[in-house]
Coordinates of C-alpha atoms and ligand atoms in Angstrom, one line a residue:
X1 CA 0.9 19.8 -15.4
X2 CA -2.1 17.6 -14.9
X3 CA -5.6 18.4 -13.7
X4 CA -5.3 18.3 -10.0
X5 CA -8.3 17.2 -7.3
X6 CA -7.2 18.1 -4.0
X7 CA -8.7 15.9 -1.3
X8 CA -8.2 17.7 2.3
X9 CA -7.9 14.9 4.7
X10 CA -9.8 15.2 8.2
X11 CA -8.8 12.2 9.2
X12 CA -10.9 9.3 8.1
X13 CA -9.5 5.8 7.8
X14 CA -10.7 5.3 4.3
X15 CA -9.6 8.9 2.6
X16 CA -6.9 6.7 0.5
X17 CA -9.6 5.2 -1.2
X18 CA -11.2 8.6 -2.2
X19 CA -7.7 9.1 -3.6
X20 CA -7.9 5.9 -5.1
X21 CA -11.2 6.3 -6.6
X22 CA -10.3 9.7 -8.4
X23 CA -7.2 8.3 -9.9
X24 CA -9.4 5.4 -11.3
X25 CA -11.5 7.5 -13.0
X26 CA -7.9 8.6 -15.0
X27 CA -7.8 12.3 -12.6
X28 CA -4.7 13.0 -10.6
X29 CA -5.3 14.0 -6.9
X30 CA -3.2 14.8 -3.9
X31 CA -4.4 14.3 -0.2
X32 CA -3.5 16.9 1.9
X33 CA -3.7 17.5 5.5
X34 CA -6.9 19.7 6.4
X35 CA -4.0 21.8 8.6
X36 CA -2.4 22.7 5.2
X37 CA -4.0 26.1 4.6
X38 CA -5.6 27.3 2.3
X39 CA -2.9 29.1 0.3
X40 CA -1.1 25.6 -0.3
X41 CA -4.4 24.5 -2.0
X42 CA -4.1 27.3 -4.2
X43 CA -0.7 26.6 -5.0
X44 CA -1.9 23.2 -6.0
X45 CA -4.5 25.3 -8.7
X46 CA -6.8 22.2 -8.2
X47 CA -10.0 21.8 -10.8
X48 CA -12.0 20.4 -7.8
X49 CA -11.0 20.0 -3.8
X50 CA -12.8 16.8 -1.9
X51 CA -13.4 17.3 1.5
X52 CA -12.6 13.5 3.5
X53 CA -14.7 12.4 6.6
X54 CA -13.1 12.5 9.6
X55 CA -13.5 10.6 13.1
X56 CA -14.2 14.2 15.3
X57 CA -17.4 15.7 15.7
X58 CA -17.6 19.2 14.7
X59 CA -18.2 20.3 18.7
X60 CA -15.7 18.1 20.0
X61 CA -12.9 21.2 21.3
X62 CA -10.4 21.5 18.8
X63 CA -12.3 19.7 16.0
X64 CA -10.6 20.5 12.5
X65 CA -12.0 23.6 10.3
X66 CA -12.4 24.5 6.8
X67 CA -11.5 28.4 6.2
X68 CA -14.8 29.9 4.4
X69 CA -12.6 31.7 1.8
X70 CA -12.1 27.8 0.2
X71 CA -15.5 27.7 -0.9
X72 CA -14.8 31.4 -2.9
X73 CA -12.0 29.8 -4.6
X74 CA -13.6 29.2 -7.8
X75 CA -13.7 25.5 -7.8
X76 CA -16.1 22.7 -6.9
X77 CA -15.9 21.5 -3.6
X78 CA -17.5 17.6 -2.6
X79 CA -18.0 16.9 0.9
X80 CA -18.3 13.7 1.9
X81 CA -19.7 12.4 5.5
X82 CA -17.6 14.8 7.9
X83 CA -16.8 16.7 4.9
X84 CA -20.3 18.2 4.6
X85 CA -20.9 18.2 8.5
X86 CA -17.8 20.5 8.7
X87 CA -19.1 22.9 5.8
X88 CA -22.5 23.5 7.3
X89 CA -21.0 24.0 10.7
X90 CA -18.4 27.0 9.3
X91 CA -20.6 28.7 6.6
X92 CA -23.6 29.1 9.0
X93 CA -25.8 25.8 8.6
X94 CA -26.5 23.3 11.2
X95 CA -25.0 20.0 12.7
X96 CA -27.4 18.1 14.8
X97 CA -26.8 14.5 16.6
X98 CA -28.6 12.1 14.8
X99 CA -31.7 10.3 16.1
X100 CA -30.7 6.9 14.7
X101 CA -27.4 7.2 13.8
X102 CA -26.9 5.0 10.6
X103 CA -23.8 2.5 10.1
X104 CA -23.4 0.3 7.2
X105 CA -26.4 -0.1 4.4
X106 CA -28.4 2.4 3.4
X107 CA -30.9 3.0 0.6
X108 CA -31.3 6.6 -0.6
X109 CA -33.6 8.0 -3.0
X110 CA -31.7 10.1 -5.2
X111 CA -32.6 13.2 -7.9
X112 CA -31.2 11.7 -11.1
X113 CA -31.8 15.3 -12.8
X114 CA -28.6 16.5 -10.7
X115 CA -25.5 16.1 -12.3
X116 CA -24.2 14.4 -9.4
X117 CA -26.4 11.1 -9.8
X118 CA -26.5 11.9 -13.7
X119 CA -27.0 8.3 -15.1
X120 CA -27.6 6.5 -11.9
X121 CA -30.2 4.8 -10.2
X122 CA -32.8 7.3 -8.3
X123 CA -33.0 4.3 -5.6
X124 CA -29.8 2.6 -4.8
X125 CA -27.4 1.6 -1.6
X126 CA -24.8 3.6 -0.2
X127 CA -22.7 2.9 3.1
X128 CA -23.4 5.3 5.9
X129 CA -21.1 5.6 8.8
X130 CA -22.2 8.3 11.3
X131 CA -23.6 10.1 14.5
X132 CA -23.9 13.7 13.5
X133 CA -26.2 14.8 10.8
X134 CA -26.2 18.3 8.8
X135 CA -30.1 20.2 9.0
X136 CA -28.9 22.9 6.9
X137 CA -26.7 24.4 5.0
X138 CA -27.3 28.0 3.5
X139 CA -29.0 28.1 0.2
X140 CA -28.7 23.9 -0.1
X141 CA -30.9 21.9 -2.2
X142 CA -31.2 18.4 -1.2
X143 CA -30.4 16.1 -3.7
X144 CA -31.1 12.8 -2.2
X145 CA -32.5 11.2 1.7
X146 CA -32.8 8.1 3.5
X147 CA -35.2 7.2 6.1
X148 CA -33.1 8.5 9.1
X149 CA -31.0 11.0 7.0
X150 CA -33.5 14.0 5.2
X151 CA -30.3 15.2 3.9
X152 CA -28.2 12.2 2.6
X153 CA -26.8 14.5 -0.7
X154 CA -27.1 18.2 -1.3
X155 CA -25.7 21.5 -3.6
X156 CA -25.3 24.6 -1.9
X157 CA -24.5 26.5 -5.4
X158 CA -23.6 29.8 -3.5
X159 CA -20.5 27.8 -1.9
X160 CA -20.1 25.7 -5.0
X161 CA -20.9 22.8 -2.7
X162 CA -21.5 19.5 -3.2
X163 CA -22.6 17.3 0.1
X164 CA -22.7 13.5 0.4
X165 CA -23.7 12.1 4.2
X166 CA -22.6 8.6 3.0
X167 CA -19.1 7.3 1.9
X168 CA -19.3 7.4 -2.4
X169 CA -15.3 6.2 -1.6
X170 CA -15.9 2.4 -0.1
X171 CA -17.3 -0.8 -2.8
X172 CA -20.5 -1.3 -0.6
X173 CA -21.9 1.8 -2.0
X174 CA -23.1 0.3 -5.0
X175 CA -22.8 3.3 -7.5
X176 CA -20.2 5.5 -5.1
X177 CA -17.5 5.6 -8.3
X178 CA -19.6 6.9 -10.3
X179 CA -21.1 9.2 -8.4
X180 CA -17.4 10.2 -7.9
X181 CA -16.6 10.3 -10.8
X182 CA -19.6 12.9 -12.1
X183 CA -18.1 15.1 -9.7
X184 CA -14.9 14.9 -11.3
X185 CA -16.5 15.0 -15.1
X186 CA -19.4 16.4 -14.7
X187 CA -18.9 19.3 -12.3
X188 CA -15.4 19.8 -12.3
X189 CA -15.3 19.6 -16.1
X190 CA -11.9 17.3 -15.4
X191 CA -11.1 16.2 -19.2
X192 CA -9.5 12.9 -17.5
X193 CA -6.0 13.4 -18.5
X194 CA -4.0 10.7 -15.8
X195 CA -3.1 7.4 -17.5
X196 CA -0.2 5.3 -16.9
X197 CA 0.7 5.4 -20.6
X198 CA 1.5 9.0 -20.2
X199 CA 3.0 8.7 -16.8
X200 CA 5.4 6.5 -17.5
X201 CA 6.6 9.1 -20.6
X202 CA 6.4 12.0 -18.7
X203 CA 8.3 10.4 -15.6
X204 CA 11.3 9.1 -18.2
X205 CA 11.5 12.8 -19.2
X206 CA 11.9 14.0 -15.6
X207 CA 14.1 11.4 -14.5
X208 CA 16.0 12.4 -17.3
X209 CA 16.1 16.1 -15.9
X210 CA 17.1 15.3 -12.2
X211 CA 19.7 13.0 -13.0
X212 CA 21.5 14.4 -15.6
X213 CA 24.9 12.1 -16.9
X214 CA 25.4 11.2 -13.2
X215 CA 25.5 7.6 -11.9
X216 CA 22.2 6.0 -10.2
X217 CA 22.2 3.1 -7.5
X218 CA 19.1 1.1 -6.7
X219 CA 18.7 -1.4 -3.5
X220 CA 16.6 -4.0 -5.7
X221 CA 14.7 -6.6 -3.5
X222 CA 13.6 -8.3 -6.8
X223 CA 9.6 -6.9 -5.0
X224 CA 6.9 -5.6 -7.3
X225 CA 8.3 -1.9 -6.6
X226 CA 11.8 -2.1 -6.9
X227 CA 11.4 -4.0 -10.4
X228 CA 9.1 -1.8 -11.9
X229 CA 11.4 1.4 -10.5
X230 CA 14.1 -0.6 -11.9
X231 CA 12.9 -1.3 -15.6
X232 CA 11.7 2.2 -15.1
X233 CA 15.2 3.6 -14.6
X234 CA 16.8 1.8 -17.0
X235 CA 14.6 3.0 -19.8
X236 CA 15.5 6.7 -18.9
X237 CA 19.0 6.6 -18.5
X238 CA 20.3 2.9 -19.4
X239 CA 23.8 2.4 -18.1
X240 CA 23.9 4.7 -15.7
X241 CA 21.9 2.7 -13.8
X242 CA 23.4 0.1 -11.4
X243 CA 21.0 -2.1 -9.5
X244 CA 22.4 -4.1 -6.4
X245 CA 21.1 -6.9 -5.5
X246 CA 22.2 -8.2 -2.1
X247 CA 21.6 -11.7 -0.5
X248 CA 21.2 -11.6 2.9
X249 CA 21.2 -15.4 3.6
X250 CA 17.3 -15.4 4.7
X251 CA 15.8 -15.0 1.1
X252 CA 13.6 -17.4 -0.3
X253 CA 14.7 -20.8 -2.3
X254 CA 16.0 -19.6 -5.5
X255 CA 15.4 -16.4 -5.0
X256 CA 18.7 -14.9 -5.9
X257 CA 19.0 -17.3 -8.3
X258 CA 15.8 -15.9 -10.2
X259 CA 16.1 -12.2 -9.2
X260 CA 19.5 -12.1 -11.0
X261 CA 18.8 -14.5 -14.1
X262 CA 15.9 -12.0 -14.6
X263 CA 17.6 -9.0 -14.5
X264 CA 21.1 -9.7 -15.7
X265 CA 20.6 -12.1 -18.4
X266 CA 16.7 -11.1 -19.8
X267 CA 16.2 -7.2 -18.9
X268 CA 19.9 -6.6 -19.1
X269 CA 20.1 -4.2 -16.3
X270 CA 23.5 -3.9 -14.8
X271 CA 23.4 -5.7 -11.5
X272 CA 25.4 -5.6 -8.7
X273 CA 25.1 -8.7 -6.8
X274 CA 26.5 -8.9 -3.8
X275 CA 26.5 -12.3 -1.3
X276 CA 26.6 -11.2 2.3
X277 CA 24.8 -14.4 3.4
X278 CA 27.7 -15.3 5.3
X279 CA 27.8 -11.4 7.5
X280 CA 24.3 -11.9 8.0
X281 CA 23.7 -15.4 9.6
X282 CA 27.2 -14.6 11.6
X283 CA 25.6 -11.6 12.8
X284 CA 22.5 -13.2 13.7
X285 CA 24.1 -16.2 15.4
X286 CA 23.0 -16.9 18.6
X287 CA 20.2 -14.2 18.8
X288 CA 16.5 -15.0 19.5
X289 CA 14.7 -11.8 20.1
X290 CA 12.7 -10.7 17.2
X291 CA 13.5 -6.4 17.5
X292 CA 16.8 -7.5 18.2
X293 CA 17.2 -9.5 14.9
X294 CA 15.5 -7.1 12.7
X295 CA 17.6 -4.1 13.8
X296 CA 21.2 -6.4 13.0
X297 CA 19.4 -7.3 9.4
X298 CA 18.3 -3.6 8.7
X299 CA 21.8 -1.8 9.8
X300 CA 23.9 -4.6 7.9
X301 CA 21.8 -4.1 5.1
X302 CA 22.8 -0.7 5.2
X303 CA 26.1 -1.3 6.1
X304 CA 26.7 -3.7 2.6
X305 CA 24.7 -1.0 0.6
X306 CA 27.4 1.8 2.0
X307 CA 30.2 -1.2 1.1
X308 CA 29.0 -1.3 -2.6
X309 CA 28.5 2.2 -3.5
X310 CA 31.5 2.7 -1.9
X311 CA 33.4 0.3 -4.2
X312 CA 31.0 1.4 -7.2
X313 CA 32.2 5.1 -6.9
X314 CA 36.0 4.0 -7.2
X315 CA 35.3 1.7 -9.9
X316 CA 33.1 3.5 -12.2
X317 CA 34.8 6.6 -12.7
X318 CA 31.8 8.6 -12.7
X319 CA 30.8 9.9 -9.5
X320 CA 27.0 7.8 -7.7
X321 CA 24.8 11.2 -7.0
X322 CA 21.8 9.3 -6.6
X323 CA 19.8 6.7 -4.7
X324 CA 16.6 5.6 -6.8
X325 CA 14.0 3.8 -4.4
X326 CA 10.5 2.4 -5.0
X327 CA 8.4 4.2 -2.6
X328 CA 4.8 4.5 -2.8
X329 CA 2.2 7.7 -2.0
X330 CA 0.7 5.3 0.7
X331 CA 4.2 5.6 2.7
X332 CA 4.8 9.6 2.1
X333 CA 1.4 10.9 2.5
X334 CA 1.0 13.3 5.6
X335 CA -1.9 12.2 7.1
X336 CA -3.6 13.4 10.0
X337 CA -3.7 11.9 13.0
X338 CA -6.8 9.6 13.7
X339 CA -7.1 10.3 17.1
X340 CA -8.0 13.9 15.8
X341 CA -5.4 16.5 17.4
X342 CA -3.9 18.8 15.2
X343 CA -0.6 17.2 15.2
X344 CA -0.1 15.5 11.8
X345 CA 1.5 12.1 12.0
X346 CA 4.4 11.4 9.1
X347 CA 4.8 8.0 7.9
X348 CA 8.0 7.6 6.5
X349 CA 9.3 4.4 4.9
X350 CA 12.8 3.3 3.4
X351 CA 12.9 0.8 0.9
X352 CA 16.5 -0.9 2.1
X353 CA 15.9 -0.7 6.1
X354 CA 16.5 3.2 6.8
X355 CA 19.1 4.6 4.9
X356 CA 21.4 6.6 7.0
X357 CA 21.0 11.1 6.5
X358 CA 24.6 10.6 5.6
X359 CA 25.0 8.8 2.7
X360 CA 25.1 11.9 0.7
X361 CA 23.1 10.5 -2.3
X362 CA 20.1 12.5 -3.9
X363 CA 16.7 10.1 -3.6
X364 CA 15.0 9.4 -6.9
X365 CA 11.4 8.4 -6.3
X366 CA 9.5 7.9 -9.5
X367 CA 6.4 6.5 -7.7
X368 CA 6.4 8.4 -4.7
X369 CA 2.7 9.8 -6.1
X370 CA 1.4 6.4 -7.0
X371 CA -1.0 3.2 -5.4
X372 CA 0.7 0.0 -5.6
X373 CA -2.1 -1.4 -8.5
X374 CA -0.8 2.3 -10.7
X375 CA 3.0 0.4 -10.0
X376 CA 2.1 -2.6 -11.4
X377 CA -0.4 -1.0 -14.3
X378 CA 3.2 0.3 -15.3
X379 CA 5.3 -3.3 -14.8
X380 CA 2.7 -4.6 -17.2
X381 CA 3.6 -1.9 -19.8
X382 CA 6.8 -2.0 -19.0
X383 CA 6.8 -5.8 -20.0
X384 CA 7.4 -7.3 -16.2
X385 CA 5.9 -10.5 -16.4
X386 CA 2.8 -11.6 -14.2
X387 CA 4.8 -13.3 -11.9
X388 CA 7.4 -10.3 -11.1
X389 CA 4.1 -7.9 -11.2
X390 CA 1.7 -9.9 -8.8
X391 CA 4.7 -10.9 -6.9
X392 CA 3.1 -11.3 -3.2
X393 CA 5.2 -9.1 -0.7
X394 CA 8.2 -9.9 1.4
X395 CA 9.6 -8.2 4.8
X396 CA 12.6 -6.6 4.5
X397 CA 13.9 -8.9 7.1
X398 CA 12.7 -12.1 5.4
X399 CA 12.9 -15.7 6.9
X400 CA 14.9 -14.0 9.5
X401 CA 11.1 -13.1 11.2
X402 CA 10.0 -16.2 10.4
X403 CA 12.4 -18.7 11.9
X404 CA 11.2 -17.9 15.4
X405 CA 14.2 -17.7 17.7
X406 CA 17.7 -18.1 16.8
X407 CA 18.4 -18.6 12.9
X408 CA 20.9 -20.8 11.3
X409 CA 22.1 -21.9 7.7
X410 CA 20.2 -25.3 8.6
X411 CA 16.7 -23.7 9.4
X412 CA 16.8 -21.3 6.3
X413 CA 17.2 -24.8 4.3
X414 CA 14.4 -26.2 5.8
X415 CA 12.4 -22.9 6.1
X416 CA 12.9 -22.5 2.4
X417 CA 11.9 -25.8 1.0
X418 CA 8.8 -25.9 3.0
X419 CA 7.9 -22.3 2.1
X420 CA 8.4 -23.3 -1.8
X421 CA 6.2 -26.1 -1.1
X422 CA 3.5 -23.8 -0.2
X423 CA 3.8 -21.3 -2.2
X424 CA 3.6 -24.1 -5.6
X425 CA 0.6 -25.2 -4.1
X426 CA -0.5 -22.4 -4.0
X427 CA -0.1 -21.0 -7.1
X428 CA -1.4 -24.4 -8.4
X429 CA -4.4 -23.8 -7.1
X430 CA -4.7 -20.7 -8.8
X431 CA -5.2 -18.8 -5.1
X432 CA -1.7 -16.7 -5.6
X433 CA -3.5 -13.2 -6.6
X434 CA -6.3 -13.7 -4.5
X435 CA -4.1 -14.0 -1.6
X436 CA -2.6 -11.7 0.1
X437 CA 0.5 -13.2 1.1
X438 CA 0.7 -17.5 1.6
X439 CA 4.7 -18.8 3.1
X440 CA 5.9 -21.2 6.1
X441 CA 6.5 -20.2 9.6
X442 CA 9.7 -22.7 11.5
X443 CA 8.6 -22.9 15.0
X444 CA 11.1 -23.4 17.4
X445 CA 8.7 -26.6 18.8
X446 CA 9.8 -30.3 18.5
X447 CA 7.4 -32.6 18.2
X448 CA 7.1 -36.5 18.5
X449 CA 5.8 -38.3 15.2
X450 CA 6.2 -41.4 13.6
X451 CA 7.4 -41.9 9.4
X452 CA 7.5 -45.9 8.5
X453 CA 7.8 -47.2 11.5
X454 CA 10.4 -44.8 13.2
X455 CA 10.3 -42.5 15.5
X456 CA 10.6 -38.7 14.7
X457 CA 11.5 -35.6 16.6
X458 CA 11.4 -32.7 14.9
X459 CA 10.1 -29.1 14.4
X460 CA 6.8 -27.9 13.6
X461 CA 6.3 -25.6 10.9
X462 CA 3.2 -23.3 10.5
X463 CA 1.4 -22.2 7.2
X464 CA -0.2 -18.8 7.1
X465 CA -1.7 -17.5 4.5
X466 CA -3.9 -14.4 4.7
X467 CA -6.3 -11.9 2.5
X468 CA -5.5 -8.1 2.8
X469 CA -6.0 -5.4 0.7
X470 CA -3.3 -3.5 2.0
X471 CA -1.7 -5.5 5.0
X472 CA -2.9 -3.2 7.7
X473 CA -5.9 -5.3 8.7
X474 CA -5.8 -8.9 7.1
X475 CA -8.1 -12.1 7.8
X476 CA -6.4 -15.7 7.5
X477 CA -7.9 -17.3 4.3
X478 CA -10.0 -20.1 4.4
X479 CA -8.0 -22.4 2.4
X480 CA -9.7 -25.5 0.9
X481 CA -8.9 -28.3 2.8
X482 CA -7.4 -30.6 0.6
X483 CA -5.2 -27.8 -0.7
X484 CA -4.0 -27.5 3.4
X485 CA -3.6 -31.5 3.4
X486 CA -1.9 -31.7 0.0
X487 CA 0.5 -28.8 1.4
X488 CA 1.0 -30.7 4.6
X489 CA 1.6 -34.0 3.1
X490 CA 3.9 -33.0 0.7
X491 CA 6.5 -30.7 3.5
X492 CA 6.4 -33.7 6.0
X493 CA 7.4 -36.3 3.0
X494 CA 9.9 -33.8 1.2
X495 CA 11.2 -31.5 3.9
X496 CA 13.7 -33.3 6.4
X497 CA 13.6 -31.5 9.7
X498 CA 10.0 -31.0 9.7
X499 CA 7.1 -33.7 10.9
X500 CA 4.3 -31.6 11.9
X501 CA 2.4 -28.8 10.4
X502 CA -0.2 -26.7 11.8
X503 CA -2.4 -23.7 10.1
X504 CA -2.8 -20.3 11.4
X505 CA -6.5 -19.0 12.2
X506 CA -5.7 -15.8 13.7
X507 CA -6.7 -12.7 11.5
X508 CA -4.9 -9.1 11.9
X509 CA -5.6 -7.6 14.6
X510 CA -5.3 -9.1 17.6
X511 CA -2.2 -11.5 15.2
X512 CA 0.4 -9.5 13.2
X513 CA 0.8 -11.4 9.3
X514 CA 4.8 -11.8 9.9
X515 CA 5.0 -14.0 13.3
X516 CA 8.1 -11.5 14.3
Ligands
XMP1 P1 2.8 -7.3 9.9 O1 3.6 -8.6 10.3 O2 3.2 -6.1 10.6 O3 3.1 -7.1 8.3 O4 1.3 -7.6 10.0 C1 2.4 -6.3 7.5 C2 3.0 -6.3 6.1 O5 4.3 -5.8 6.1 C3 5.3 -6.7 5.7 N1 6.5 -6.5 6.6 C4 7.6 -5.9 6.2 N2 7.9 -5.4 5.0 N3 10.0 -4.7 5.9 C5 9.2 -4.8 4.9 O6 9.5 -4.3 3.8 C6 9.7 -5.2 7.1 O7 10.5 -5.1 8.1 C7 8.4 -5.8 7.3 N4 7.8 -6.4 8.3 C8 6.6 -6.8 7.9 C9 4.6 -8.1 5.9 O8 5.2 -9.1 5.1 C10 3.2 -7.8 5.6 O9 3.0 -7.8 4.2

C-alpha cells in the first residue's frame, strides 16, 4: 500500500490538476466525490485529505458540506479556495462576499516561518479565482494576505487545517507546487513513495495475481495507451497475451503497416491482425451523416472484436477470461457535477467503441489510476520509443470523421497522403510535441484551380492543427507561415484529387478538434 492523499472533489474544473500536482511530487492521491462520506475516506487511511474548490457558494441551497468529524480524523486537511470557504462555514467561522472579488493575479505576502511556505518567497504571485471570502475560522492564524483578501492562507491547528484562498494547483501561481508539495512533506510527513519505477513492478505482480494461467485479449489501436498497456501485459504474463489489431479501412497511411512491424517483428507480442477494411467502407457506403457513421464504425468494431475472440477461444485451447484495456483515471474518475447538484456525473469510456455488458470477459485495467504523462513515463521505461510514446491522439473513428460526408476507398487514399504530408512537415519542423494534434480534413467542396495550364476541379482539403492540454478546450496553433505554405504546396503538387487547401482558425469551443 502506498501513502494515500485524498482530494474530496466539490466540483472545480481544475481539481485534476491538484491530483496531478500531488502525484508529481512522487505521492499517490485519489479524487473523490465530496458526497463520498466520510467513512469511505477512512477506508482510504489517507496521510492527508485536500479539500478542491468548487463553483457553489457556501449559501447557495443545497451547496456541498464537509462533515466536522473529518477534521478529528487525525490527519492534515488543505483547503484550497472553496475548500477553506466550506470549512469555516461548517466549523463555526465566517464566509462573507467579497468587496473586490479577485480573478487572476494576485501578489500575497506570505509567513515563510510556516511550514506551508517553508523555502519560498514571502512575496510572490498566486492565481485567485473568487467571490466569497472566509473572515474567520475558529482558532486560525493567518499565514499570508493580499490587498483585497486579509486571509489569503491560514492554519487552524485545532482542526488540523490548512487554508489557501488562491489555486496552489494551476502554473500561474508561481510557487503553487511547492507550496503543495510542503503540505504533502512537510505537514503530512508523506515519505514520497509513488514512482513509476515501482509502479510498473508492483502492477506486473498484480496483473500477475488477477489473471492467473488464463488467456488475455487487447483491442490495440497502436495509441500511446494501448502500447504501453500492451508492453505492459506482455512483460507480466508473455504469451498469454494476444493483442488484435484491426484495420478498419480509415486508418492513417501506413499505419497498419507500422503498428504491426512494431509489434510483431521488434516487441514480439503476439498480434492478431485482422483486415476488415472491406466490412467497414461497405458498411459506410453511401452514408453522410456524422452520428450515423460513427455509431456503424463503433458497433462493427465490436462486432470484429466479438469475431476474433470468438475464433481465438477455439483456436487456442485455453479458455480468453479477460479483456485488458488502456484506460486512464481522467475517464473513471466520479466527478461531481459542475453545475453543483448532488447528483455525481460518471464519465465512462471504452477503449474499442463500447464493448457490449455481454462479452463475458473480466476488464484488466493497469492504468485505470494514472494521467496520461504517468502512461508514457512508463512507455519510456518500458523502452517504447519517442515516436510510439508522444504519438499525438486519434479518434476511434478515424478518417471516417474527417472525410466529411460519404467515405470511400478513393477519399481515404487522398485523405491519407495529404494527412502524411502534414503530419512530416510537421514533425520536420520540430512542432509535433508541442502540438496537440496536427492532420487533414477532405471537404466535400470542389473547387476551380488551374495546374500548368489546365483546368482543375477538385476537393478542398483543410489543415487543422490545434494546442490542448487535454483536448477539452483547445486553441488552433499559430503555425509559421511558411511551414502552412510548404504544407500546402507540397499536397496540391503530390496529392491527386486535391487543388485547394485552406487552414482552420477556429479554437475549441465554439469548433470541436475532429470536424465530425
Ligand atoms: P473533439 O472533436 O470532440 O475531440 O473536440 C476531442 C479529442 O477526442 C478525440 N476524439 C475521439 N477519440 N474516439 C476516440 O478515441 C472518438 O470517437 C473520438 N472523437 C474525438 C479527438 O481526436 C480529440 O483528441
Amino acid at each position: 500500500m502506498h501513502e494515500t492523499i485524498i482530494i474530496l472533489d466539490f466540483g472545480s474544473q481544475v481539481t485534476q490538476l491538484i491530483a496531478r500536482r500531488v502525484r508529481e511530487a512522487d505521492v499517490y492521491c485519489e479524487i473523490i466525490s465530496c458526497h463520498a462520506g466520510l467513512a469511505v475516506v477512512k477506508a482510504k487511511n489517507p496521510k492527508g485529505i485536500i479539500l478542491s474548490g468548487g463553483p457553489a457558494s457556501v449559501y447557495v441551497p443545497g451547496a456541498p458540506q464537509v462533515d466536522p468529524e473529518l477534521y478529528r480524523l487525525g490527519v492534515p486537511v488543505l483547503g484550497i479556495c472553496y475548500g477553506i470557504q466550506v470549512t469555516a462555514h461548517n466549523t463555526g467561522g465566517k464566509v462573507v462576499k467579497a468587496d473586490h472579488r479577485e480573478f487572476g493575479r494576485t501578489d500575497i505576502t506570505c509567513d515563510v516561518t510556516s511550514p506551508l511556505f517553508a523555502g519560498l518567497p514571502g512575496e510572490q504571485t498566486v492565481w485567485m479565482s473568487h467571490g466569497d471570502r472566509i473572515e474567520a475560522i475558529p482558532g486560525a492564524q493567518v499565514l499570508a494576505r493580499s490587498a483585497s483578501c486579509p486571509m489569503a492562507a491560514v492554519h487552524a491547528p485545532g482542526l488540523n487545517f490548512w487554508g489557501v484562498q488562491f489555486h496552489p494547483e494551476v502554473t500561474h501561481s508561481d510557487h503553487g507546487t511547492a507550496i503543495i508539495r510542503n503540505f504533502l512533506v512537510k505537514i503530512c510527513g508523506c515519505k514520497r513513495d509513488w514512482t513509476m519505477g515501482s509502479f510498473i513492478d508492483e502492477e506486473i505482480a498484480r496483473i500477475r495475481a488477477q489473471v492467473g494461467p488464463e488467456r488475455v485479449i487487447l483491442g490495440l489501436s497502436g495509441g500511446v495507451d494501448s502500447s504501453v498497456a500492451a508492453v505492459l501485459l506482455h512483460k507480466a504474463i508473455g504469451k498469454q497475451l494476444t493483442c488484435i489489431f484491426v484495420n478498419n479501412g480509415v486508418l492513417r497511411k501506413d499505419e497498419a503497416e507500422g503498428v504491426r512491424k512494431l509489434f510483431a517483428d521488434h516487441i514480439g507480442i503476439d498480434l492478431d491482425y485482422v483486415d476488415a477494411s472491406e466490412r467497414f467502407l461497405g458498411a459506410l457506403k453511401g452514408v453522410e451523416d456524422p452520428e450515423k457513421k460513427r455509431k456503424i464504425i463503433g458497433k462493427l468494431f465490436v462486432d470484429v472484436f466479438k469475431d476474433e475472440a470468438a475464433r481465438i477461444k477455439a483456436t487456442s485451447g485455453g479458455q480468453v477470461k479477460f479483456l485488458a484495456q488502456g484506460t486512464l483515471y481522467p475517464d473513471v474518475i466520479e466527478s461531481v457535477s459542475v453545475h453543483g447538484g448532488p447528483a455525481s456525473v460518471i464519465k465512462s469510456h471504452h477503449n474499442v467503441g463500447g464493448l457490449p455488458a455481454d462479452l463475458g470477459l473480466g476488464l484488466v485495467e493497469p492504468f485505470r489510476y494514472l494521467f496520461k504523462d504517468e502512461v508514457r513515463t512508463i512507455g519510456a521505461k518500458l523502452g517504447l520509443s519517442d515516436a510510439v510514446v508522444w504519438r499525438q491522439p486519434f479518434p476511434g473513428p478515424g478518417l471516417g470523421v474527417r472525410i466529411l460526408g460519404e467515405v470511400t476507398a478513393e477519399k481515404v487514399r487522398v485523405l491519407q497522403e495529404a494527412d502524411a504530408i502534414v503530419r512530416a512537415e510537421i514533425e520536420a519542423a520540430g512542432l509535433t510535441r508541442a502540438i496537440w494534434q496536427a492532420f487533414a480534413v477532405l471537404l466535400p467542396v470542389k473547387s476551380v484551380g488551374v495546374m500548368g495550364d489546365e483546368r482543375t476541379y477538385e476537393n478542398a482539403c483543410c489543415i487543422r492543427a490545434v494546442t490542448s492540454t487535454d483536448g477539452m478546450t483547445a486553441d488552433w496553433a499559430q503555425l509559421p507561415h511558411d511551414l502552412l505554405g510548404r504544407i500546402s504546396n507540397r499536397i496540391i503538387n503530390e496529392v491527386r484529387g486535391i487543388n485547394r487547401v485552406v487552414y482552420d482558425i477556429t479554437s475549441k469551443p465554439p469548433g470541436t478538434i475532429e470536424w465530425e
